[in-house]
PDB file of C-alpha atoms in Angstrom:
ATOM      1  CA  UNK A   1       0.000   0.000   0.000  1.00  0.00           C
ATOM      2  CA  UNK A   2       1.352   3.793  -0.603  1.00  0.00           C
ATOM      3  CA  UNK A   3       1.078   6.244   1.747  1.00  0.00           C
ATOM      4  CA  UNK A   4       2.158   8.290   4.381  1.00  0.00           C
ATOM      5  CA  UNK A   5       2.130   6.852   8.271  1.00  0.00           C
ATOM      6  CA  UNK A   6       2.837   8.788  11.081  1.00  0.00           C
ATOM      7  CA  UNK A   7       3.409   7.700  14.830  1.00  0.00           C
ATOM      8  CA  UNK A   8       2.334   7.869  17.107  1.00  0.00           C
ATOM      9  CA  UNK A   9      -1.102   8.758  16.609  1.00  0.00           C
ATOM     10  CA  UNK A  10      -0.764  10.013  20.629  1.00  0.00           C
ATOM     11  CA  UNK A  11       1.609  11.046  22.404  1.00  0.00           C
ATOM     12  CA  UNK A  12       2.280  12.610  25.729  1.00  0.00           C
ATOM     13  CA  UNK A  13       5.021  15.030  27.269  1.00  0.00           C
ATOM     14  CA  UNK A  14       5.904  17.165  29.663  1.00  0.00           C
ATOM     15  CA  UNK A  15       6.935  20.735  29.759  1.00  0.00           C
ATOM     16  CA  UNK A  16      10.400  21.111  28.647  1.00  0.00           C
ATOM     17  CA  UNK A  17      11.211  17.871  26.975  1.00  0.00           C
ATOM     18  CA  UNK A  18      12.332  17.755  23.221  1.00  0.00           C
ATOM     19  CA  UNK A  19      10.161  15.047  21.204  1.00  0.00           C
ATOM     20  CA  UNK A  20      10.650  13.883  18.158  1.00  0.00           C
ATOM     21  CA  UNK A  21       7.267  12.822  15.332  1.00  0.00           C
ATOM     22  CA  UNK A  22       7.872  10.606  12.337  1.00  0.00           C
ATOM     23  CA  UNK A  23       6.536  10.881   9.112  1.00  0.00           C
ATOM     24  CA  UNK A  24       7.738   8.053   6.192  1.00  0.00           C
ATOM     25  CA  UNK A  25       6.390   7.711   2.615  1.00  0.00           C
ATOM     26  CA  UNK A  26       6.568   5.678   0.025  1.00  0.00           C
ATOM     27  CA  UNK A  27       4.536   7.502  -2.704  1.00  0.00           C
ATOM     28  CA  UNK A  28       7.954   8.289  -4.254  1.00  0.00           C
ATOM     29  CA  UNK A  29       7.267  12.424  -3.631  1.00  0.00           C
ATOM     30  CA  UNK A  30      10.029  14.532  -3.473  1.00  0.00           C
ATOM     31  CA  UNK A  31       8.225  16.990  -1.231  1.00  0.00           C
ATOM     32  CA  UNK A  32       7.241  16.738   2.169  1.00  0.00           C
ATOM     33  CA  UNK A  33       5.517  19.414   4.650  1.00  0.00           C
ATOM     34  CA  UNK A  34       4.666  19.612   8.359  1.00  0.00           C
ATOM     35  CA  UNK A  35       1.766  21.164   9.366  1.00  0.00           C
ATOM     36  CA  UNK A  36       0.175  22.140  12.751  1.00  0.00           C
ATOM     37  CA  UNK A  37      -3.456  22.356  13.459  1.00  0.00           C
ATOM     38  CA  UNK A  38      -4.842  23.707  16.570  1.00  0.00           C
ATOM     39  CA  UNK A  39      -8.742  23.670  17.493  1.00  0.00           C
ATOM     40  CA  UNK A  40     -11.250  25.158  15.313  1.00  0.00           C
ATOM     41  CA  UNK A  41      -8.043  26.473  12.929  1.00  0.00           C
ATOM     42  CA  UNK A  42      -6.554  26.124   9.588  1.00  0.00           C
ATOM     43  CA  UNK A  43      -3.262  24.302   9.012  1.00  0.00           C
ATOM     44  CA  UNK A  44      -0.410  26.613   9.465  1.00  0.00           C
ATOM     45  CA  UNK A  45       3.033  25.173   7.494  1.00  0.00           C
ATOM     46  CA  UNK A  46       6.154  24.899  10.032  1.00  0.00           C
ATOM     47  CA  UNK A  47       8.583  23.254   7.696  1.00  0.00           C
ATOM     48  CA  UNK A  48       8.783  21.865   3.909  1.00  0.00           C
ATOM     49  CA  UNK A  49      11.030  20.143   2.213  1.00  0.00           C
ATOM     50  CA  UNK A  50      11.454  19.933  -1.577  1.00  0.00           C
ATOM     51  CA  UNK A  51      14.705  17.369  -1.815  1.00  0.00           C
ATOM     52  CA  UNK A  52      16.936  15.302   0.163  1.00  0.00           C
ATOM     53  CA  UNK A  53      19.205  17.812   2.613  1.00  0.00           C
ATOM     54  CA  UNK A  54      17.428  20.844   1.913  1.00  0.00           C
ATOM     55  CA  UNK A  55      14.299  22.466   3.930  1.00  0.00           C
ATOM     56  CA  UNK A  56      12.776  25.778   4.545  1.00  0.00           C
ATOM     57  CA  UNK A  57      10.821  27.449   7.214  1.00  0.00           C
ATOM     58  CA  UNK A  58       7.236  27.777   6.756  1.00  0.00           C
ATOM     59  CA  UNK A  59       5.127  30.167   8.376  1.00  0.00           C
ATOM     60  CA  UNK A  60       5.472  29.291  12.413  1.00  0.00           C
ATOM     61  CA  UNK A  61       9.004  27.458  12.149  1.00  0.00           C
ATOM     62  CA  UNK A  62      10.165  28.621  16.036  1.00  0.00           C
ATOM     63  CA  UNK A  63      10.357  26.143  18.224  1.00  0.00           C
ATOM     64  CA  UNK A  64      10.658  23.356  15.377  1.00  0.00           C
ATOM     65  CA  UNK A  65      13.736  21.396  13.467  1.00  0.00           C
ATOM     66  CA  UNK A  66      13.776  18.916  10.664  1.00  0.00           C
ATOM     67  CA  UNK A  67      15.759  17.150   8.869  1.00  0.00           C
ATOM     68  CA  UNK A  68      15.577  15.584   5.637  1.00  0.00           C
ATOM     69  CA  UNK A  69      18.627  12.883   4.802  1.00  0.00           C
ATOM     70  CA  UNK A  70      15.986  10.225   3.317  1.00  0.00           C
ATOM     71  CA  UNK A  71      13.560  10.859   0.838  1.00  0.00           C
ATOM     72  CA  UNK A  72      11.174   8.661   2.564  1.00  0.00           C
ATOM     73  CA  UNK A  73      11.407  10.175   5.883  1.00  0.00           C
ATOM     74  CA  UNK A  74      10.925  13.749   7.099  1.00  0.00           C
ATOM     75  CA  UNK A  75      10.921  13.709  11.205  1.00  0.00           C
ATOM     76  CA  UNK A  76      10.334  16.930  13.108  1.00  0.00           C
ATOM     77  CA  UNK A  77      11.408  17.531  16.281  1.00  0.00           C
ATOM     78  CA  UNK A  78       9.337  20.220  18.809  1.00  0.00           C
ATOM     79  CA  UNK A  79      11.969  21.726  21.171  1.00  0.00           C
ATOM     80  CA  UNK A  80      10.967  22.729  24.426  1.00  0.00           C
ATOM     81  CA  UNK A  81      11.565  26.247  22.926  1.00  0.00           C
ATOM     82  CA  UNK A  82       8.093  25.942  21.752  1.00  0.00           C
ATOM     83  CA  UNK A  83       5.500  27.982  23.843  1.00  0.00           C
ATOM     84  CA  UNK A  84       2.602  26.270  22.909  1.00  0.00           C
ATOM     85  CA  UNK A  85       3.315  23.068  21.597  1.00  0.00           C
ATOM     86  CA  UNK A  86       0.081  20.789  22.191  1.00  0.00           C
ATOM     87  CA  UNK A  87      -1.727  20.606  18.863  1.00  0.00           C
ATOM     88  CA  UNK A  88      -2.383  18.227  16.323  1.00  0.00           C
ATOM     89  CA  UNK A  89       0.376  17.993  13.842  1.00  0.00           C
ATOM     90  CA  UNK A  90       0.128  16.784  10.382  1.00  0.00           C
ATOM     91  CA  UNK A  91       2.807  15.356   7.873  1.00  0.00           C
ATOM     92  CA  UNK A  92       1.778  15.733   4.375  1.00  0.00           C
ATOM     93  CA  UNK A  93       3.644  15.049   0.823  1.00  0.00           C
ATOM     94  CA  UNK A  94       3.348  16.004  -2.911  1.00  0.00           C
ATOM     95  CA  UNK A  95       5.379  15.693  -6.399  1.00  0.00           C
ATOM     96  CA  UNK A  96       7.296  18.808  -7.367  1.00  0.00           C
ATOM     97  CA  UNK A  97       7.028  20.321 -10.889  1.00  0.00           C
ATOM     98  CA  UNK A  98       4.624  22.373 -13.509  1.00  0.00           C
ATOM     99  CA  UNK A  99       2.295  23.380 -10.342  1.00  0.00           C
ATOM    100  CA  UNK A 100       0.911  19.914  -9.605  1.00  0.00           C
ATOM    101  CA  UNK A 101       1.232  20.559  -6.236  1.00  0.00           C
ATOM    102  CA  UNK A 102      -1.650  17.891  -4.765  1.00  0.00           C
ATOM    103  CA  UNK A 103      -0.596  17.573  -1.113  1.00  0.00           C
ATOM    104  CA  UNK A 104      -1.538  14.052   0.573  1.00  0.00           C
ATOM    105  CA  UNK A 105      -1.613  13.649   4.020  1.00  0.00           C
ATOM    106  CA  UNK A 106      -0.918  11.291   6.630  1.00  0.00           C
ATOM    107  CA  UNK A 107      -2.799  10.255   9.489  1.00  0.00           C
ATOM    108  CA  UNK A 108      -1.839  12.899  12.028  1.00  0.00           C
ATOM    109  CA  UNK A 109       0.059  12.796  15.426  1.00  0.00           C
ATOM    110  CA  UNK A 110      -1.511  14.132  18.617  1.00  0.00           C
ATOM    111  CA  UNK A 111       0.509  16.073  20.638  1.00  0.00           C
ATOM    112  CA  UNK A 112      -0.446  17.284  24.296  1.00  0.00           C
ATOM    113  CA  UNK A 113       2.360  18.507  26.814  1.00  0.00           C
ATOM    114  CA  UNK A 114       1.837  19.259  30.535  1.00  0.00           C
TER     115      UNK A 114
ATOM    116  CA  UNK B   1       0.426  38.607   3.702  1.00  0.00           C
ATOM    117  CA  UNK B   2      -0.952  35.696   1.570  1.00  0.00           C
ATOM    118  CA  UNK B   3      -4.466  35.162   2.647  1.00  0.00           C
ATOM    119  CA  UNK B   4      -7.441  32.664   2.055  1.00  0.00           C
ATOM    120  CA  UNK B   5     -10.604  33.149   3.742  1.00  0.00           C
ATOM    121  CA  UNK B   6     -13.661  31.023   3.900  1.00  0.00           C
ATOM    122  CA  UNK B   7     -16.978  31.502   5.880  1.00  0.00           C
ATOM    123  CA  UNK B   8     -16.345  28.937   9.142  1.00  0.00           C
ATOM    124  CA  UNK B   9     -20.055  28.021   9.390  1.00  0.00           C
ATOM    125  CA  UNK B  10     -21.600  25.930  10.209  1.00  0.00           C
ATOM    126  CA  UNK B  11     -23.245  25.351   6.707  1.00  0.00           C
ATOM    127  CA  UNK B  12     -26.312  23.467   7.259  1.00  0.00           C
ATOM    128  CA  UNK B  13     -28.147  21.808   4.443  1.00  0.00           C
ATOM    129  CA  UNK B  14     -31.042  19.628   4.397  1.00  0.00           C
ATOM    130  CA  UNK B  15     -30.048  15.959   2.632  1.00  0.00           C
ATOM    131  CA  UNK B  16     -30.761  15.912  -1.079  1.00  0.00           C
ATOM    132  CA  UNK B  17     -29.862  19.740  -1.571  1.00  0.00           C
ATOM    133  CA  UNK B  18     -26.833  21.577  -2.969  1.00  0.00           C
ATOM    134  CA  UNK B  19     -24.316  22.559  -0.632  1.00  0.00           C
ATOM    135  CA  UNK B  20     -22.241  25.436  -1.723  1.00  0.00           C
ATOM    136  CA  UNK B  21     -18.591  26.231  -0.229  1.00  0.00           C
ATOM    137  CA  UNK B  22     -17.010  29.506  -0.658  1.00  0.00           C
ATOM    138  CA  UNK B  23     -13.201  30.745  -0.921  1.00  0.00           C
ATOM    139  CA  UNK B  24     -11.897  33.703  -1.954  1.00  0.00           C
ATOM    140  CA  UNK B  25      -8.064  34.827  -2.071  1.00  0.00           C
ATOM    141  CA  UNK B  26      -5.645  37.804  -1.843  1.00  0.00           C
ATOM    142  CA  UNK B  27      -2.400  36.842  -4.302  1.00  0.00           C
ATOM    143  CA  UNK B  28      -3.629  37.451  -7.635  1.00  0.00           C
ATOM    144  CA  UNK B  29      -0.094  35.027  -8.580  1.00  0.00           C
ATOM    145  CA  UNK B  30      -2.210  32.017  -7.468  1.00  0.00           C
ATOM    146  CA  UNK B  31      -1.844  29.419 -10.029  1.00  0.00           C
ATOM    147  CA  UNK B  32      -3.327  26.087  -8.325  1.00  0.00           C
ATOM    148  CA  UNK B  33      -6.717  25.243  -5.696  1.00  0.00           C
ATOM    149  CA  UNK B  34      -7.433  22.968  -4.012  1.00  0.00           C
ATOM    150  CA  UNK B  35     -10.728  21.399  -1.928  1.00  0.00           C
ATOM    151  CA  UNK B  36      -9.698  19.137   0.940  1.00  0.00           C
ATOM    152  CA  UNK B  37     -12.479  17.069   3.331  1.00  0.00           C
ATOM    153  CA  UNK B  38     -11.415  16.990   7.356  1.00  0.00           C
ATOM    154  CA  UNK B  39     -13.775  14.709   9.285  1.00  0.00           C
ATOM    155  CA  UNK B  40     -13.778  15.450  13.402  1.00  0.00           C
ATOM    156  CA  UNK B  41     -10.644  14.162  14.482  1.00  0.00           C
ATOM    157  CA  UNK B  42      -8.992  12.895  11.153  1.00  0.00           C
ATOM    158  CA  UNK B  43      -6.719  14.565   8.792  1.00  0.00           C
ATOM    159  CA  UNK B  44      -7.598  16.026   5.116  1.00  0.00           C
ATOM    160  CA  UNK B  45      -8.551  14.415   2.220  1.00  0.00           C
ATOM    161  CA  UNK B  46      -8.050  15.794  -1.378  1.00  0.00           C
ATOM    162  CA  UNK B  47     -11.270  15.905  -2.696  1.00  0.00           C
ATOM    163  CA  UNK B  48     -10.957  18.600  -5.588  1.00  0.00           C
ATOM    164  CA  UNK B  49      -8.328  20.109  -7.659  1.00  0.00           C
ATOM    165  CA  UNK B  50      -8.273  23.043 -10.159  1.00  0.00           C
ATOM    166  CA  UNK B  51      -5.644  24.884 -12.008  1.00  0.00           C
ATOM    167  CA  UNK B  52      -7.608  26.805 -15.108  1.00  0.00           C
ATOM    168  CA  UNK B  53     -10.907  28.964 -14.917  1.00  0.00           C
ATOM    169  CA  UNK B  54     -14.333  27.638 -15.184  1.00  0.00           C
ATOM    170  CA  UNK B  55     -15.777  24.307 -13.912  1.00  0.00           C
ATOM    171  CA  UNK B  56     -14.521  21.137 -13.249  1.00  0.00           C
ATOM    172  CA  UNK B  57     -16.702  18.032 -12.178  1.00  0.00           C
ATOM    173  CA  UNK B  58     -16.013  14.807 -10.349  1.00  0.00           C
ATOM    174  CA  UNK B  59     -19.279  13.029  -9.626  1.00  0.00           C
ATOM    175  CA  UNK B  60     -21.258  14.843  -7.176  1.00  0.00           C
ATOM    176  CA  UNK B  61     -18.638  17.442  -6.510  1.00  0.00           C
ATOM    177  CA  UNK B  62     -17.804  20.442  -8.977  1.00  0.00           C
ATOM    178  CA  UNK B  63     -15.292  23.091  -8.323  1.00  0.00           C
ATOM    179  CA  UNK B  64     -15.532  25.933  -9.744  1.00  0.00           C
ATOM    180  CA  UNK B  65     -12.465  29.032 -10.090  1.00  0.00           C
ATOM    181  CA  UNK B  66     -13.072  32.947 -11.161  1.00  0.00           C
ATOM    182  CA  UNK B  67      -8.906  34.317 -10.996  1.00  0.00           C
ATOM    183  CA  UNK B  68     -10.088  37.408 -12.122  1.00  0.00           C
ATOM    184  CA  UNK B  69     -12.673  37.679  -9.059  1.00  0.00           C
ATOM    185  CA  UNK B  70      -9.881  35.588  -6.704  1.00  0.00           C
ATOM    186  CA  UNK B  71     -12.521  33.540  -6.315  1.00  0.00           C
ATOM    187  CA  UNK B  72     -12.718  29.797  -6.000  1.00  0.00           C
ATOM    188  CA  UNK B  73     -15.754  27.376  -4.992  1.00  0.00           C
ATOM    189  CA  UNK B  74     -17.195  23.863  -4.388  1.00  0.00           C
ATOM    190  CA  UNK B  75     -20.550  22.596  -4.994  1.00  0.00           C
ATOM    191  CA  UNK B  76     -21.795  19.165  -3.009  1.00  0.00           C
ATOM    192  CA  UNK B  77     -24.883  17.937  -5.245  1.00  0.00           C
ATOM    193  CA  UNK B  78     -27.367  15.330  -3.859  1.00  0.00           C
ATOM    194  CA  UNK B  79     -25.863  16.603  -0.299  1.00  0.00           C
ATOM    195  CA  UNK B  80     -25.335  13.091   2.073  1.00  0.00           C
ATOM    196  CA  UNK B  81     -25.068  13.236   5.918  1.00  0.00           C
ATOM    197  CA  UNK B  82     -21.656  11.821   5.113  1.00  0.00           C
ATOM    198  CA  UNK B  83     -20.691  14.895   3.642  1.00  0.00           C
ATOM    199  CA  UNK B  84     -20.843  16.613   7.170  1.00  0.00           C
ATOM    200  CA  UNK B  85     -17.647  17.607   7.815  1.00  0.00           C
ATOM    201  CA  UNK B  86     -14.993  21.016   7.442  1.00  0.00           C
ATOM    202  CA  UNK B  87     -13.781  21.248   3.797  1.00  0.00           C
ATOM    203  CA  UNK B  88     -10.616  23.529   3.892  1.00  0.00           C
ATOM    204  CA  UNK B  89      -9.277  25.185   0.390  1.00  0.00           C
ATOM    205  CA  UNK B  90      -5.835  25.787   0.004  1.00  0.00           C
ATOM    206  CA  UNK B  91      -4.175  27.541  -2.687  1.00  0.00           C
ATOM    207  CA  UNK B  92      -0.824  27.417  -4.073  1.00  0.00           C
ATOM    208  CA  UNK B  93       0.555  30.445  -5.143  1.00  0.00           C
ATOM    209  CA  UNK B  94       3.326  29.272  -7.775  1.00  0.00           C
ATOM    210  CA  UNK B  95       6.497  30.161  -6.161  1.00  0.00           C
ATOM    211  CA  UNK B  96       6.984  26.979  -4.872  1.00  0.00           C
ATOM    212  CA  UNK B  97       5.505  23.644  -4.081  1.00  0.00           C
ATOM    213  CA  UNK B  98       4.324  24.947  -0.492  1.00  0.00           C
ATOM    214  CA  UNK B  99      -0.225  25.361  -0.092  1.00  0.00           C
ATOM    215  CA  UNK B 100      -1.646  28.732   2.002  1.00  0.00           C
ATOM    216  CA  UNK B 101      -5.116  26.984   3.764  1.00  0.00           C
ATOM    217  CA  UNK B 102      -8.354  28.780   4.928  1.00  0.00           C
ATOM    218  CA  UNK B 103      -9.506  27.810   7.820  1.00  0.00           C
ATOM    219  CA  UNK B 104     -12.473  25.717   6.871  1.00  0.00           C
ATOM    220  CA  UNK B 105     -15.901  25.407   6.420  1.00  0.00           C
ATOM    221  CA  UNK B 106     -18.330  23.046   8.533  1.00  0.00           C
ATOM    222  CA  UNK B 107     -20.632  21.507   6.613  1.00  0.00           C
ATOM    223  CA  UNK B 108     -23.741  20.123   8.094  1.00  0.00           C
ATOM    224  CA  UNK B 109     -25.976  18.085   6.145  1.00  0.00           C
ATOM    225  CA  UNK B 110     -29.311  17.096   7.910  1.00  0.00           C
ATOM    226  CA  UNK B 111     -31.777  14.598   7.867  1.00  0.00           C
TER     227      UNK B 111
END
């Protein structure tokens, strides 16, 4: 089956710990994106990535890293830099090239810190 | 600022009817839209692409995009309580592969 799995579906920290969410495809994309989703919002891009060892910041990128040495895998790490960091974070992918930018998204990981 | 903006509902349609979702958007540059489906709890599903002005159907969905009027749209025909749910747009504005998304639209479809 393609697609894009992320895990854990839950997970639980506390206050000042760094944690680490995995995202893997295997829909061949050369782009991948993180996204983070808080109640009653739209999706608001941290990082993307459109090749192996290269990534920019998105729009709320504080807080975050990422890397990107697979093309399969994009983890992202939430630093306990991160003010508000409980939200539900999403992983998504896409092909690059002539604007077909379709974005496909995995299943989500839920993040809550005390 | 890149912007897109959609009404947040709730939408509320009885079952059978036409369900009509509205997005409009401030970078003229846009070049690519997008309709994705977010059940309670789940993350989106593509539902709806379109690149070029005019219409574009896929069974009981049709999208529908007005550049000129930044102005992009999706119409649910033979609306199914399935359909309940917050469909997002998102719009890519060409510079790169990255997506700007409103922040949704709750549909309700009742019985």
């Amino acid at each position: 089956d393609g697609g894009i799995t992320q895990s854990p579906k839950y997970l639980f920290r506390k206050e000042g710990q760094n944690v680490t969410l995995s995202c893997e495809q295997n829909l061949n994309h050369d782009a991948m994106y993180w996204y983070r989703q808080d109640p009653g919002q739209g999706l608001r891009l941290i990082y993307y990535s459109q090749i192996v060892n290269d990534f920019q910041k998105g729009d709320i990128a504080e807080g975050y890293s990422v890397s990107r040495e697979k093309k399969e895998s994009f983890p992202l790490t939430v630093t306990s830099a991160q003010k508000n960091p409980t939200a539900f974070y999403l992983c998504a992918s896409s092909i690059v090239g002539q604007g077909d930018y379709e974005q496909y998204f995995g299943p989500g990981t839920r993040l809550t810190v005390t | 600022q890149k912007e897109v903006e959609q009404n947040s509902g709730p939408l509320s349609v009885p079952e059978g009817a036409i369900a009509s979702l509205n997005c409009t958007y401030s970078d003229r540059g846009s070049q690519s839209f997008f309709w994705y489906r977010q059940y309670s709890g789940k993350s989106p599903e593509l539902i709806m692409s379109i690149y070029s002005n005019g219409d574009k159907e896929d069974g009981r969905f049709t999208a529908q995009l007005n550049k000129a009027s930044q102005y992009v749209s999706l119409l649910i025909r033979d609306s199914q309580p399935s359909d309940s749910a917050t469909y997002l747009c998102a719009v890519n504005a060409g510079t790169a592969s990255k997506l700007t998304f409103g922040t949704g639209t709750r549909l309700q479809v009742t019985l």
